[in-house]
Short mmCIF file of C-alpha atoms in Angstrom, two decimals:
data_model
loop_
_atom_site.label_atom_id
_atom_site.label_comp_id
_atom_site.label_asym_id
_atom_site.label_seq_id
_atom_site.Cartn_x
_atom_site.Cartn_y
_atom_site.Cartn_z
CA ASP A 1 0.00 0.00 0.00
CA THR A 2 1.30 3.45 -0.85
CA GLY A 3 -0.16 5.30 2.11
CA VAL A 4 -2.56 8.23 2.18
CA SER A 5 -2.57 10.32 -0.98
CA GLN A 6 -3.93 13.81 -1.57
CA ASP A 7 -4.61 15.76 -4.70
CA PRO A 8 -3.70 18.40 -5.64
CA ARG A 9 -0.53 19.07 -3.65
CA HIS A 10 -0.80 22.80 -4.27
CA LYS A 11 -3.72 25.05 -5.18
CA ILE A 12 -3.70 28.78 -5.80
CA THR A 13 -7.09 30.40 -6.13
CA LYS A 14 -8.62 33.83 -6.10
CA ARG A 15 -10.77 34.97 -3.22
CA GLY A 16 -14.39 34.02 -3.77
CA GLN A 17 -13.68 30.94 -5.87
CA ASN A 18 -14.64 27.41 -4.84
CA VAL A 19 -12.00 24.72 -4.42
CA THR A 20 -12.19 20.96 -3.92
CA PHE A 21 -9.53 18.64 -2.56
CA ARG A 22 -9.39 14.86 -2.71
CA CYS A 23 -8.02 12.33 -0.24
CA ASP A 24 -7.46 8.62 -0.81
CA PRO A 25 -6.89 6.80 2.49
CA ILE A 26 -4.93 3.64 3.18
CA SER A 27 -7.15 0.98 1.64
CA GLU A 28 -7.96 -1.07 4.74
CA HIS A 29 -8.65 1.99 6.93
CA ASN A 30 -12.30 2.75 7.62
CA ARG A 31 -11.77 6.12 9.33
CA LEU A 32 -10.78 9.28 7.48
CA TYR A 33 -9.96 12.65 9.02
CA TRP A 34 -9.45 16.19 7.74
CA TYR A 35 -7.18 18.67 9.50
CA ARG A 36 -6.01 22.20 8.75
CA GLN A 37 -2.53 23.46 9.54
CA THR A 38 -1.36 27.07 9.42
CA LEU A 39 2.24 28.24 9.57
CA GLY A 40 3.87 27.69 12.93
CA GLN A 41 0.96 25.67 14.32
CA GLY A 42 0.09 22.04 14.74
CA PRO A 43 -2.71 20.48 12.73
CA GLU A 44 -6.25 21.35 13.85
CA PHE A 45 -9.04 18.82 13.55
CA LEU A 46 -11.88 19.65 11.14
CA THR A 47 -14.01 16.52 10.68
CA TYR A 48 -13.93 12.75 10.38
CA PHE A 49 -15.76 9.86 8.76
CA GLN A 50 -16.23 6.27 9.74
CA ASN A 51 -16.95 4.51 6.49
CA GLU A 52 -19.34 6.89 4.69
CA ALA A 53 -20.81 8.48 7.84
CA GLN A 54 -19.56 11.89 8.92
CA LEU A 55 -19.46 11.46 12.70
CA GLU A 56 -17.90 14.63 14.02
CA LYS A 57 -17.38 18.21 12.92
CA SER A 58 -15.20 20.80 14.62
CA ARG A 59 -16.43 24.31 15.25
CA LEU A 60 -13.65 25.32 12.84
CA LEU A 61 -15.67 23.79 10.00
CA SER A 62 -17.70 26.80 8.90
CA ASP A 63 -20.74 26.45 6.65
CA ARG A 64 -18.53 27.26 3.65
CA PHE A 65 -16.77 23.94 4.16
CA SER A 66 -18.28 20.61 3.23
CA ALA A 67 -16.78 17.15 3.23
CA GLU A 68 -18.05 13.94 1.70
CA ARG A 69 -17.08 10.32 1.60
CA PRO A 70 -19.84 8.84 -0.56
CA LYS A 71 -18.65 5.26 -0.87
CA GLY A 72 -16.59 5.00 2.27
CA SER A 73 -13.34 5.14 0.33
CA PHE A 74 -11.97 8.46 -0.95
CA SER A 75 -13.14 11.78 0.47
CA THR A 76 -13.48 15.31 -0.85
CA LEU A 77 -13.29 18.59 1.01
CA GLU A 78 -14.88 21.59 -0.68
CA ILE A 79 -14.44 25.20 0.35
CA GLN A 80 -16.93 27.62 -1.14
CA ARG A 81 -16.35 31.36 -1.56
CA THR A 82 -12.75 31.11 -0.39
CA GLU A 83 -11.31 33.81 1.86
CA GLN A 84 -7.69 34.75 2.44
CA GLY A 85 -7.96 33.26 5.92
CA ASP A 86 -8.54 29.87 4.34
CA SER A 87 -4.92 29.79 3.17
CA ALA A 88 -3.40 26.80 4.95
CA MET A 89 -2.21 23.23 4.51
CA TYR A 90 -5.15 20.82 4.45
CA LEU A 91 -4.17 17.42 5.73
CA CYS A 92 -6.00 14.14 5.43
CA ALA A 93 -5.37 11.18 7.72
CA SER A 94 -6.74 7.68 7.99
CA SER A 95 -6.90 4.99 10.61
CA PHE A 96 -8.43 1.65 11.40
CA SER A 97 -11.22 1.94 13.97
CA GLY A 98 -9.57 -0.69 16.17
CA THR A 99 -6.54 1.57 16.59
CA ALA A 100 -8.30 4.81 15.83
CA ASN A 101 -5.74 7.07 17.43
CA GLU A 102 -2.92 5.85 15.19
CA GLN A 103 -3.69 8.25 12.41
CA TYR A 104 -1.55 8.23 9.28
CA PHE A 105 -1.31 11.47 7.37
CA GLY A 106 -1.09 12.27 3.69
CA PRO A 107 1.28 14.88 2.25
CA GLY A 108 -1.33 17.62 2.38
CA THR A 109 -2.76 20.16 -0.03
CA ARG A 110 -1.28 23.65 0.29
CA LEU A 111 -4.00 26.24 -0.45
CA THR A 112 -3.13 29.83 -1.20
CA VAL A 113 -5.99 32.30 -1.59
CA THR A 114 -4.97 35.54 -3.30
CA GLY B 1 -10.32 24.52 23.00
CA GLN B 2 -7.93 22.17 24.66
CA GLN B 3 -4.26 23.05 24.44
CA LEU B 4 -1.09 21.07 24.56
CA ASN B 5 1.94 23.02 25.74
CA GLN B 6 4.97 21.73 23.94
CA SER B 7 8.51 22.72 24.86
CA PRO B 8 10.99 23.80 23.89
CA GLN B 9 9.78 25.66 20.79
CA SER B 10 13.13 25.06 19.11
CA MET B 11 16.38 23.28 19.84
CA PHE B 12 19.81 23.87 18.36
CA ILE B 13 22.02 20.85 18.99
CA GLN B 14 25.21 19.24 17.73
CA GLU B 15 25.12 15.98 15.83
CA GLY B 16 25.47 13.07 18.23
CA GLU B 17 23.78 14.81 21.15
CA ASP B 18 20.72 13.47 22.90
CA VAL B 19 17.48 15.43 22.65
CA SER B 20 14.57 15.71 25.06
CA MET B 21 11.23 17.44 24.52
CA ASN B 22 7.93 17.33 26.35
CA CYS B 23 4.28 18.07 26.18
CA THR B 24 1.91 19.04 29.01
CA SER B 25 -1.77 19.76 29.35
CA SER B 26 -4.30 20.70 31.98
CA SER B 27 -6.56 17.94 30.62
CA ILE B 28 -6.33 14.17 30.86
CA PHE B 29 -5.54 12.26 27.69
CA ASN B 30 -6.27 8.63 26.81
CA THR B 31 -3.56 8.45 24.20
CA TRP B 32 -0.36 10.33 23.45
CA LEU B 33 1.31 10.26 20.06
CA TRP B 34 4.46 11.77 18.66
CA TYR B 35 4.81 12.83 15.03
CA LYS B 36 7.64 14.27 12.92
CA GLN B 37 6.97 16.65 10.06
CA ASP B 38 9.37 17.68 7.31
CA PRO B 39 8.81 20.90 5.32
CA GLY B 40 5.97 20.59 2.82
CA GLU B 41 4.99 17.12 3.99
CA GLY B 42 2.42 15.61 6.32
CA PRO B 43 3.25 14.45 9.85
CA VAL B 44 4.71 10.96 10.18
CA LEU B 45 3.71 8.85 13.18
CA LEU B 46 6.68 7.94 15.36
CA ILE B 47 5.29 6.47 18.57
CA ALA B 48 1.83 5.87 20.09
CA LEU B 49 1.31 5.49 23.85
CA TYR B 50 -1.86 4.09 25.42
CA LYS B 51 -1.27 3.54 29.14
CA ALA B 52 -0.20 5.84 31.95
CA GLY B 53 3.44 5.17 32.74
CA GLU B 54 4.04 3.36 29.44
CA LEU B 55 7.57 3.70 28.06
CA THR B 56 7.97 2.82 24.39
CA SER B 57 10.97 2.86 22.07
CA ASN B 58 11.28 3.06 18.32
CA GLY B 59 14.95 2.80 17.38
CA ARG B 60 16.74 5.82 18.85
CA LEU B 61 13.43 7.33 19.97
CA THR B 62 11.89 6.75 23.40
CA ALA B 63 8.61 8.22 24.61
CA GLN B 64 6.71 7.99 27.87
CA PHE B 65 3.06 8.49 28.82
CA GLY B 66 3.04 10.47 32.07
CA ILE B 67 1.59 8.96 35.23
CA THR B 68 -0.89 11.83 35.63
CA ARG B 69 -2.00 11.29 31.99
CA LYS B 70 -1.45 15.00 31.45
CA ASP B 71 2.03 14.87 29.97
CA SER B 72 4.43 12.99 27.74
CA PHE B 73 8.05 13.27 26.72
CA LEU B 74 10.13 12.22 23.74
CA ASN B 75 13.85 11.51 23.79
CA ILE B 76 16.09 11.08 20.78
CA SER B 77 19.48 9.56 21.41
CA ALA B 78 22.63 10.23 19.37
CA SER B 79 20.98 12.67 16.94
CA ILE B 80 21.81 12.48 13.24
CA PRO B 81 21.22 15.04 10.46
CA SER B 82 18.00 13.36 9.26
CA ASP B 83 16.44 13.98 12.68
CA VAL B 84 16.00 17.64 11.68
CA GLY B 85 12.36 18.61 11.48
CA ILE B 86 9.38 19.60 13.60
CA TYR B 87 8.21 17.19 16.27
CA PHE B 88 4.59 17.33 17.36
CA CYS B 89 2.92 15.76 20.32
CA ALA B 90 -0.73 14.88 19.91
CA GLY B 91 -3.33 13.49 22.22
CA GLN B 92 -6.76 11.96 22.35
CA LEU B 93 -8.80 13.56 25.13
CA SER B 94 -10.28 11.40 27.84
CA GLY B 95 -14.05 11.36 28.21
CA GLY B 96 -14.93 10.42 24.69
CA GLY B 97 -16.88 12.47 22.17
CA ALA B 98 -13.82 13.84 20.42
CA ASP B 99 -12.11 11.57 17.96
CA GLY B 100 -9.90 14.20 16.42
CA LEU B 101 -6.41 14.55 17.83
CA THR B 102 -5.28 17.68 19.65
CA PHE B 103 -1.78 18.79 18.60
CA GLY B 104 0.89 20.90 20.25
CA LYS B 105 2.63 23.70 18.37
CA GLY B 106 5.73 21.63 17.75
CA THR B 107 9.39 21.56 18.66
CA HIS B 108 11.68 22.61 15.82
CA LEU B 109 14.87 20.54 15.94
CA ILE B 110 17.91 22.03 14.24
CA ILE B 111 21.23 20.19 14.13
CA GLN B 112 24.30 22.33 13.84
CA PRO B 113 27.22 20.97 11.85
#
């Protein structure tokens, strides 16, 4: 298995545009997490899925953000009407529910909103 | 939200030296984890700790889950150039209801030639 993959690795967009990121977890992992990381900070939890069910959302996940995992495999994170404050690294992680806290991260998508 | 206080913020050491960093919180954690992150990449899991007092090694790395369940430390012995990076502690809060990890702000390890 090649680990967690994310696409794209970098995205530059203009303020007000919508963007969508994709995450492919480790194949046998049933949990998938999204985090956001800004410069000089640790990752901050946004939301997570167990299979296709979205079980938890952080207060950081404003109504402009939406995440899906329709078939319990890959996930997408969409940000609508992007703002400059959305500029960050968006990280995806996956785990097996039996060892849920051992989360394995992808390389991230670096978003820059101009 | 919950905070993890990680120290030191940065360390400048010579190759071959041992390194020690720690993480503390006012809250109780069920799990402590340590990650390493290189520039432009995602964090890589180094060690996971599940029981108070647990001491676990991974090669030159040793980490401990504090007895109070409110702290953890990571030691790196005989540092080498590839140890450079940012080390993050992360925890899973006790009490359930929060499956996302809480991260510290990281310790930036710099090895001087």
